[in-house]
Amino acid sequence: MTRRWEIPPTAGLPLRWRDLLNLSGDLAPALARQFSLPLPALTCSGTAALIIALRVLQQRMPGRTRLIVPAYTCPLVALAAHYCPPLRVVPCDLQPDSIDLDERQLAQLCDESTLAVVVTHLAGRVADVDAAKRIAGAVGAAIIEDAAQAMGALDDGRSVGLKGDVGFFSMALGKGLTTAEGGVLFSRDPVLHQALHRHCRQDLPFSLRWELQRSAELWGYALLYQPRGLHYVYGNALRKALANGDEVAAVGDDFSVYDIPLHRLGGYRQKVGAAALARLPDHLQQGRVRALRRAARLNALPGVTVIMDRPGQQGTWPFLMVVMPSADTRDAAMARLWTSGLGVTRLFIHTLPGYAEVLPLLQPGGDITRAQAFAARTLSISNSHWLSDALFEQIVDQLKVIVARPD
Ligand SMILES: *Cc1c(COP(=O)(O)O)cnc(C)c1O
């Protein structure tokens, strides 16, 4: 069946025309109020926020040259090290069927040369920061909370990003609130927080060229971020990449160090973001209700599990991260659903060593077989409100057939 629409892969917050023309808001104070954060520094991307955080930490702890990150994460996280020489990235394995770092391996990898450990709130889920903090703290390494996909998530009742030394959100296209690329950077430690602000002012110059390009992209998002528009700007590119057998391009993972400009987040886009932010709490709450209902449906399928939050934690739900019983069933599901227009896709295709662009920055760590199994067995189902209950049931029906089949 060919459809002339495409459900977005994540539940991005749609923009309204009046957001583009409402110039009254101020994004940083609005974010601080909304999520009870110290007044954040705004950057041109989540990756730029991470780069600034790393540079500040390097200045405070010179001589520490290793950054430990989850082996399954956004390749941009590893590419950030290119802008922080001589930093090298050490991938750490995950716990089985989990986004949390393997504690035993993390303890083995952490030493006096470790600058920081990145804990990632992947898929909006609240990762275990406390455990990583205990292990990293023993060697004096910092904790950076990568909350790129988790703006609005609560860890023990407070915003994610406040337990570790530094936290950041992304405002890239599709990640909830968007400024067509943007980052939000903060620290609960007032001295470190001021240093982050200072470094942003120093290292991120205003760029008229980037500001014009990103503003145009933001207008494009307002116009095309709906199923009919996405059929053309997202769906066609996805199908073409898959037809060429290029899964990495299909999910937009094909990054290089040249995809990381460093400049300021312009005032106009901040105002658009501030106008849209007023609708984010309702958007996240509706998404939470929808996702929990649908996760229960999926968890009832034999051998299928959705990554959930631990008790007391309240994440956000850009999409549901589904672990299939095997790599074969995951691949069978993708063969049926990837080009269906129903918002089913994969997050990152590989673990970090699977990306050629990342390899020169990596330092071998331990065995990462569980992260590899996670990459091989997971798929994501959009939590967009455009995916109606009836369409969601079409996905469930397909998965049911696949997991019922005897191996
Ligand atoms: C998207 C993402 C980033 C990078 O954020 P950008 O704003 O795209 O630079 C970092 N970490 C994770 C887990 C992400 O998903």
Short mmCIF file of C-alpha atoms and ligand atoms in Angstrom, two decimals:
data_model
loop_
_atom_site.label_atom_id
_atom_site.label_comp_id
_atom_site.label_asym_id
_atom_site.label_seq_id
_atom_site.Cartn_x
_atom_site.Cartn_y
_atom_site.Cartn_z
CA MET A 1 0.00 0.00 0.00
CA THR A 2 1.44 3.39 -0.86
CA ARG A 3 0.36 6.24 1.32
CA ARG A 4 0.68 9.91 0.66
CA TRP A 5 1.44 10.70 4.27
CA GLU A 6 4.10 9.87 6.81
CA ILE A 7 3.81 9.90 10.60
CA PRO A 8 6.87 11.69 12.06
CA PRO A 9 9.26 9.28 13.82
CA THR A 10 9.11 11.26 17.07
CA ALA A 11 6.51 13.38 18.85
CA GLY A 12 7.97 16.78 18.02
CA LEU A 13 5.99 19.79 19.24
CA PRO A 14 4.36 21.28 16.12
CA LEU A 15 4.84 25.01 15.57
CA ARG A 16 1.97 27.39 14.91
CA TRP A 17 2.14 30.37 12.62
CA ARG A 18 1.69 32.72 15.49
CA ASP A 19 4.81 31.27 17.19
CA LEU A 20 6.80 32.56 14.22
CA LEU A 21 5.42 36.06 14.65
CA ASN A 22 5.22 36.26 18.44
CA LEU A 23 8.32 38.19 19.48
CA SER A 24 7.46 38.72 23.14
CA GLY A 25 9.08 35.69 24.81
CA ASP A 26 12.51 35.10 26.28
CA LEU A 27 13.58 31.46 26.00
CA ALA A 28 16.27 31.03 28.68
CA PRO A 29 14.21 32.47 31.59
CA ALA A 30 11.13 30.59 30.35
CA LEU A 31 13.04 27.29 30.36
CA ALA A 32 14.43 28.08 33.82
CA ARG A 33 10.91 28.69 35.16
CA GLN A 34 9.33 25.74 33.38
CA PHE A 35 11.84 23.14 34.53
CA SER A 36 13.18 24.81 37.73
CA LEU A 37 16.70 25.13 36.33
CA PRO A 38 19.37 27.75 36.82
CA LEU A 39 19.12 30.27 33.95
CA PRO A 40 20.55 28.06 31.16
CA ALA A 41 23.11 28.97 28.51
CA LEU A 42 21.73 28.50 24.99
CA THR A 43 23.87 27.04 22.23
CA CYS A 44 23.45 26.27 18.52
CA SER A 45 22.97 22.53 19.18
CA GLY A 46 23.02 19.84 21.82
CA THR A 47 26.42 18.78 20.51
CA ALA A 48 27.74 22.35 20.90
CA ALA A 49 26.47 22.31 24.50
CA LEU A 50 28.41 19.10 25.11
CA ILE A 51 31.56 20.58 23.53
CA ILE A 52 31.37 23.64 25.81
CA ALA A 53 30.82 21.38 28.84
CA LEU A 54 33.85 19.28 27.91
CA ARG A 55 36.07 22.33 27.37
CA VAL A 56 35.11 23.77 30.76
CA LEU A 57 35.81 20.44 32.47
CA GLN A 58 39.15 20.12 30.63
CA GLN A 59 40.16 23.53 31.92
CA ARG A 60 39.29 22.53 35.48
CA MET A 61 40.91 19.09 35.29
CA PRO A 62 43.83 19.36 32.86
CA GLY A 63 45.51 16.08 32.01
CA ARG A 64 42.34 14.02 32.00
CA THR A 65 41.94 12.71 28.47
CA ARG A 66 39.21 10.05 28.46
CA LEU A 67 35.45 10.48 28.06
CA ILE A 68 33.32 7.43 28.85
CA VAL A 69 30.04 7.25 26.94
CA PRO A 70 27.37 4.58 26.39
CA ALA A 71 28.43 2.35 23.48
CA TYR A 72 24.96 2.83 21.98
CA THR A 73 24.35 6.54 21.60
CA CYS A 74 24.18 9.36 19.08
CA PRO A 75 27.42 9.44 17.02
CA LEU A 76 27.52 13.23 17.50
CA VAL A 77 28.36 12.65 21.16
CA ALA A 78 31.59 10.92 20.17
CA LEU A 79 32.31 13.41 17.36
CA ALA A 80 32.21 16.23 19.94
CA ALA A 81 35.61 14.99 21.17
CA HIS A 82 37.14 16.18 17.88
CA TYR A 83 36.64 19.74 19.15
CA CYS A 84 38.23 18.99 22.53
CA PRO A 85 41.71 17.60 21.80
CA PRO A 86 43.36 15.45 23.06
CA LEU A 87 40.14 13.87 24.34
CA ARG A 88 39.44 10.24 23.39
CA VAL A 89 36.09 8.48 23.70
CA VAL A 90 35.74 5.16 25.50
CA PRO A 91 32.51 3.24 24.81
CA CYS A 92 30.97 1.46 27.82
CA ASP A 93 28.60 -1.50 27.53
CA LEU A 94 24.97 -1.36 28.69
CA GLN A 95 23.06 -3.56 31.10
CA PRO A 96 20.98 -6.23 29.30
CA ASP A 97 17.95 -4.73 27.46
CA SER A 98 18.52 -1.39 29.19
CA ILE A 99 19.76 2.11 28.52
CA ASP A 100 21.82 2.08 31.75
CA LEU A 101 25.58 1.67 31.77
CA ASP A 102 27.00 -1.67 32.86
CA GLU A 103 28.28 -0.83 36.33
CA ARG A 104 31.02 -3.43 36.48
CA GLN A 105 32.52 -2.35 33.20
CA LEU A 106 32.14 1.32 34.08
CA ALA A 107 34.11 0.72 37.28
CA GLN A 108 36.85 -1.02 35.26
CA LEU A 109 37.02 1.79 32.70
CA CYS A 110 37.07 4.67 35.19
CA ASP A 111 40.52 5.83 36.25
CA GLU A 112 42.47 8.97 37.09
CA SER A 113 42.64 9.88 33.39
CA THR A 114 38.84 9.94 33.06
CA LEU A 115 37.48 13.45 32.52
CA ALA A 116 33.79 12.57 32.61
CA VAL A 117 31.15 9.89 32.22
CA VAL A 118 28.17 10.65 29.98
CA VAL A 119 24.86 9.27 31.28
CA THR A 120 22.23 9.36 28.53
CA HIS A 121 18.50 9.67 29.11
CA LEU A 122 17.87 7.83 25.87
CA ALA A 123 14.40 7.87 24.31
CA GLY A 124 13.17 10.16 27.09
CA ARG A 125 13.74 7.48 29.72
CA VAL A 126 15.36 8.45 33.01
CA ALA A 127 18.71 6.67 33.23
CA ASP A 128 20.37 5.76 36.53
CA VAL A 129 22.60 8.74 37.33
CA ASP A 130 23.21 7.78 40.97
CA ALA A 131 25.06 4.58 40.16
CA ALA A 132 27.30 6.28 37.59
CA LYS A 133 27.93 9.13 40.01
CA ARG A 134 29.17 6.78 42.72
CA ILE A 135 31.58 5.08 40.32
CA ALA A 136 32.83 8.24 38.58
CA GLY A 137 33.06 10.12 41.87
CA ALA A 138 35.53 7.55 43.23
CA VAL A 139 38.10 8.65 40.61
CA GLY A 140 37.17 12.34 40.59
CA ALA A 141 35.52 12.22 37.14
CA ALA A 142 32.53 14.42 36.34
CA ILE A 143 29.06 13.29 35.27
CA ILE A 144 27.49 14.83 32.17
CA GLU A 145 23.80 14.10 31.72
CA ASP A 146 22.91 13.84 28.05
CA ALA A 147 19.23 14.76 28.17
CA ALA A 148 19.10 15.61 24.45
CA GLN A 149 15.98 13.45 24.06
CA ALA A 150 14.52 14.11 27.50
CA MET A 151 13.56 17.77 27.99
CA GLY A 152 10.80 17.73 30.61
CA ALA A 153 11.74 14.39 32.19
CA LEU A 154 11.81 14.23 36.00
CA ASP A 155 14.39 12.30 38.01
CA ASP A 156 13.26 11.97 41.64
CA GLY A 157 10.88 14.89 41.08
CA ARG A 158 13.42 17.32 39.58
CA SER A 159 14.47 17.96 36.00
CA VAL A 160 16.97 15.53 34.55
CA GLY A 161 20.39 17.14 34.24
CA LEU A 162 20.56 18.37 37.84
CA LYS A 163 22.03 15.30 39.55
CA GLY A 164 25.19 15.23 37.49
CA ASP A 165 27.75 18.03 37.19
CA VAL A 166 26.43 19.27 33.84
CA GLY A 167 23.23 18.63 31.91
CA PHE A 168 22.04 19.51 28.42
CA PHE A 169 18.94 19.29 26.20
CA SER A 170 18.71 19.38 22.42
CA MET A 171 16.29 21.53 20.44
CA ALA A 172 17.05 19.87 17.10
CA LEU A 173 14.21 19.16 14.67
CA GLY A 174 12.00 16.39 15.99
CA LYS A 175 13.25 16.44 19.59
CA GLY A 176 10.20 17.94 21.24
CA LEU A 177 10.66 21.69 21.46
CA THR A 178 12.66 22.86 18.46
CA THR A 179 14.54 25.95 17.30
CA ALA A 180 15.75 24.08 14.18
CA GLU A 181 18.91 23.07 16.09
CA GLY A 182 19.64 24.45 19.50
CA GLY A 183 20.99 23.36 22.85
CA VAL A 184 20.28 24.13 26.50
CA LEU A 185 23.21 23.89 28.92
CA PHE A 186 23.27 24.15 32.72
CA SER A 187 24.84 22.97 35.95
CA ARG A 188 23.48 22.72 39.47
CA ASP A 189 26.93 23.89 40.67
CA PRO A 190 26.88 27.73 40.56
CA VAL A 191 30.61 28.10 39.84
CA LEU A 192 30.55 25.55 37.04
CA HIS A 193 27.34 27.09 35.75
CA GLN A 194 28.96 30.52 35.44
CA ALA A 195 31.94 28.95 33.67
CA LEU A 196 29.58 27.34 31.13
CA HIS A 197 28.01 30.74 30.41
CA ARG A 198 31.43 32.38 30.10
CA HIS A 199 32.69 29.72 27.70
CA CYS A 200 29.56 29.99 25.54
CA ARG A 201 30.12 33.74 25.17
CA GLN A 202 33.78 33.15 24.25
CA ASP A 203 33.45 30.16 21.92
CA LEU A 204 30.12 30.75 20.14
CA PRO A 205 30.16 33.83 17.86
CA PHE A 206 27.06 35.15 16.13
CA SER A 207 26.80 33.87 12.55
CA LEU A 208 24.42 35.61 10.19
CA ARG A 209 24.72 32.83 7.62
CA TRP A 210 23.76 30.08 10.08
CA GLU A 211 21.05 32.22 11.61
CA LEU A 212 19.39 32.79 8.24
CA GLN A 213 19.67 29.12 7.32
CA ARG A 214 18.27 27.87 10.63
CA SER A 215 15.47 30.44 10.63
CA ALA A 216 14.46 29.25 7.16
CA GLU A 217 14.53 25.65 8.43
CA LEU A 218 12.30 26.66 11.32
CA TRP A 219 9.77 28.15 8.91
CA GLY A 220 10.03 24.97 6.86
CA TYR A 221 9.28 22.95 9.99
CA ALA A 222 6.19 25.06 10.75
CA LEU A 223 4.99 24.45 7.20
CA LEU A 224 5.88 20.80 6.66
CA TYR A 225 5.84 19.11 10.06
CA GLN A 226 2.57 17.28 9.47
CA PRO A 227 1.92 13.93 7.76
CA ARG A 228 1.42 15.27 4.21
CA GLY A 229 4.49 17.47 4.32
CA LEU A 230 6.62 14.77 5.90
CA HIS A 231 5.74 12.37 3.10
CA TYR A 232 7.88 14.58 0.86
CA VAL A 233 10.63 15.90 3.11
CA TYR A 234 11.14 12.80 5.29
CA GLY A 235 9.38 9.80 3.75
CA ASN A 236 10.81 10.06 0.24
CA ALA A 237 14.37 10.41 1.51
CA LEU A 238 13.84 7.47 3.87
CA ARG A 239 12.56 5.20 1.11
CA LYS A 240 15.35 6.22 -1.24
CA ALA A 241 18.04 5.51 1.37
CA LEU A 242 16.51 2.11 2.15
CA ALA A 243 16.23 1.29 -1.54
CA ASN A 244 19.99 1.91 -1.69
CA GLY A 245 20.53 -0.33 1.32
CA ASP A 246 21.84 2.63 3.34
CA GLU A 247 20.29 2.25 6.79
CA VAL A 248 22.57 4.85 8.35
CA ALA A 249 21.38 7.51 5.89
CA ALA A 250 17.78 6.33 6.38
CA VAL A 251 17.84 7.38 10.03
CA GLY A 252 20.08 10.43 9.45
CA ASP A 253 23.01 8.99 11.41
CA ASP A 254 25.55 9.82 8.71
CA PHE A 255 27.31 12.58 10.64
CA SER A 256 30.90 13.76 10.39
CA VAL A 257 32.92 16.30 12.36
CA TYR A 258 32.04 18.84 9.65
CA ASP A 259 28.36 18.70 10.68
CA ILE A 260 29.04 20.53 13.94
CA PRO A 261 29.04 24.32 13.49
CA LEU A 262 29.77 26.40 16.60
CA HIS A 263 27.84 29.64 16.84
CA ARG A 264 25.24 31.39 18.97
CA LEU A 265 21.51 30.60 19.07
CA GLY A 266 20.01 33.74 17.51
CA GLY A 267 17.45 35.95 19.20
CA TYR A 268 14.67 35.40 16.68
CA ARG A 269 14.71 31.62 17.06
CA GLN A 270 14.83 31.99 20.84
CA LYS A 271 11.60 33.97 20.68
CA VAL A 272 9.90 31.38 18.50
CA GLY A 273 10.99 28.67 20.92
CA ALA A 274 9.68 30.64 23.89
CA ALA A 275 6.26 30.99 22.23
CA ALA A 276 6.06 27.24 21.53
CA LEU A 277 7.35 26.33 25.01
CA ALA A 278 4.04 27.47 26.51
CA ARG A 279 2.39 24.42 24.93
CA LEU A 280 5.11 21.90 25.84
CA PRO A 281 3.81 20.80 29.29
CA ASP A 282 0.40 19.80 27.86
CA HIS A 283 2.06 18.18 24.86
CA LEU A 284 4.31 16.09 27.12
CA GLN A 285 1.46 15.13 29.45
CA GLN A 286 -0.77 13.94 26.59
CA GLY A 287 2.19 12.05 25.16
CA ARG A 288 2.80 10.35 28.52
CA VAL A 289 -0.79 9.12 28.80
CA ARG A 290 -0.80 7.85 25.21
CA ALA A 291 2.60 6.15 25.55
CA LEU A 292 1.81 4.33 28.79
CA ARG A 293 -1.39 2.93 27.31
CA ARG A 294 0.41 1.77 24.18
CA ALA A 295 3.42 0.40 26.07
CA ALA A 296 1.03 -1.87 27.99
CA ARG A 297 -0.34 -3.20 24.67
CA LEU A 298 3.17 -3.93 23.39
CA ASN A 299 4.43 -5.44 26.64
CA ALA A 300 1.61 -8.00 26.40
CA LEU A 301 3.11 -9.43 23.18
CA PRO A 302 5.25 -12.52 23.83
CA GLY A 303 8.95 -11.66 24.16
CA VAL A 304 8.39 -7.96 23.41
CA THR A 305 9.35 -5.29 25.96
CA VAL A 306 9.17 -1.52 25.90
CA ILE A 307 11.90 0.31 27.80
CA MET A 308 10.12 1.86 30.79
CA ASP A 309 11.09 4.11 33.72
CA ARG A 310 12.11 2.77 37.09
CA PRO A 311 9.57 3.42 39.88
CA GLY A 312 9.34 7.07 40.88
CA GLN A 313 10.89 8.33 37.63
CA GLN A 314 8.86 10.23 35.06
CA GLY A 315 10.39 10.43 31.61
CA THR A 316 9.09 11.91 28.38
CA TRP A 317 7.85 9.86 25.45
CA PRO A 318 9.07 11.07 22.04
CA PHE A 319 8.68 7.45 20.88
CA LEU A 320 8.46 3.98 22.38
CA MET A 321 11.74 2.06 22.41
CA VAL A 322 10.75 -1.54 21.73
CA VAL A 323 13.03 -4.54 22.38
CA MET A 324 12.09 -7.46 20.13
CA PRO A 325 12.72 -11.11 21.11
CA SER A 326 15.57 -11.49 18.59
CA ALA A 327 17.48 -9.70 15.85
CA ASP A 328 15.55 -11.76 13.27
CA THR A 329 12.14 -10.70 14.56
CA ARG A 330 13.32 -7.09 14.72
CA ASP A 331 14.51 -7.26 11.12
CA ALA A 332 11.27 -8.94 10.03
CA ALA A 333 9.30 -6.15 11.72
CA MET A 334 11.36 -3.48 9.99
CA ALA A 335 10.92 -5.18 6.60
CA ARG A 336 7.17 -4.77 7.02
CA LEU A 337 6.97 -1.45 8.82
CA TRP A 338 9.91 0.82 7.99
CA THR A 339 8.39 2.18 4.79
CA SER A 340 4.77 1.90 5.92
CA GLY A 341 4.47 5.58 6.85
CA LEU A 342 3.43 4.57 10.38
CA GLY A 343 6.34 6.17 12.25
CA VAL A 344 8.23 2.94 12.91
CA THR A 345 11.99 3.29 12.55
CA ARG A 346 15.27 2.58 14.34
CA LEU A 347 17.14 4.96 16.61
CA PHE A 348 20.89 4.64 15.99
CA ILE A 349 21.84 1.89 13.57
CA HIS A 350 25.17 0.88 15.11
CA THR A 351 27.09 1.00 18.33
CA LEU A 352 29.81 3.68 18.19
CA PRO A 353 32.59 1.53 16.64
CA GLY A 354 30.24 0.87 13.71
CA TYR A 355 30.60 4.44 12.42
CA ALA A 356 33.73 5.07 10.33
CA GLU A 357 33.68 8.81 11.14
CA VAL A 358 33.78 8.08 14.87
CA LEU A 359 36.55 5.45 14.83
CA PRO A 360 39.54 7.83 14.89
CA LEU A 361 38.25 9.31 18.16
CA LEU A 362 37.66 6.02 19.96
CA GLN A 363 39.83 4.29 22.48
CA PRO A 364 38.98 0.62 22.90
CA GLY A 365 37.25 -0.14 26.18
CA GLY A 366 35.67 -3.46 27.12
CA ASP A 367 33.39 -5.89 25.39
CA ILE A 368 30.18 -4.19 24.21
CA THR A 369 28.07 -7.19 23.22
CA ARG A 370 25.02 -6.10 25.17
CA ALA A 371 24.98 -2.69 23.53
CA GLN A 372 25.33 -4.49 20.18
CA ALA A 373 22.39 -6.73 21.06
CA PHE A 374 20.40 -3.61 21.94
CA ALA A 375 21.20 -2.10 18.52
CA ALA A 376 20.22 -5.36 16.82
CA ARG A 377 16.97 -6.02 18.66
CA THR A 378 15.35 -2.58 19.08
CA LEU A 379 12.98 -0.52 16.98
CA SER A 380 11.13 2.69 17.75
CA ILE A 381 7.45 3.48 17.38
CA SER A 382 6.55 7.14 17.12
CA ASN A 383 4.50 8.67 19.92
CA SER A 384 3.20 11.41 17.62
CA HIS A 385 -0.46 12.35 18.13
CA TRP A 386 -0.86 11.83 14.38
CA LEU A 387 -0.47 8.09 14.97
CA SER A 388 -4.10 7.34 15.81
CA ASP A 389 -5.18 4.35 17.90
CA ALA A 390 -6.37 2.63 14.73
CA LEU A 391 -2.99 3.10 13.04
CA PHE A 392 -1.16 1.98 16.18
CA GLU A 393 -3.24 -1.22 16.15
CA GLN A 394 -2.04 -1.85 12.59
CA ILE A 395 1.51 -1.89 13.97
CA VAL A 396 0.52 -4.18 16.84
CA ASP A 397 -1.15 -6.58 14.38
CA GLN A 398 2.02 -6.79 12.30
CA LEU A 399 4.21 -7.39 15.36
CA LYS A 400 1.81 -10.04 16.62
CA VAL A 401 2.20 -12.08 13.45
CA ILE A 402 5.98 -11.81 13.60
CA VAL A 403 6.44 -12.84 17.24
CA ALA A 404 3.88 -15.65 16.98
CA ARG A 405 5.86 -17.34 14.23
CA PRO A 406 7.91 -20.32 15.50
CA ASP A 407 11.66 -19.72 14.97
C1 LIG B 1 20.38 14.38 19.17
C2 LIG B 1 21.25 13.91 20.25
C3 LIG B 1 22.42 14.60 20.60
C4 LIG B 1 22.91 15.80 19.85
O1 LIG B 1 22.03 16.88 19.86
P1 LIG B 1 22.00 17.90 18.60
O2 LIG B 1 21.14 19.00 19.10
O3 LIG B 1 21.43 17.16 17.47
O4 LIG B 1 23.40 18.32 18.37
C5 LIG B 1 23.16 14.11 21.65
N1 LIG B 1 22.78 13.00 22.32
C6 LIG B 1 21.68 12.31 22.00
C7 LIG B 1 21.32 11.09 22.79
C8 LIG B 1 20.89 12.73 20.95
O5 LIG B 1 19.80 12.02 20.62
#
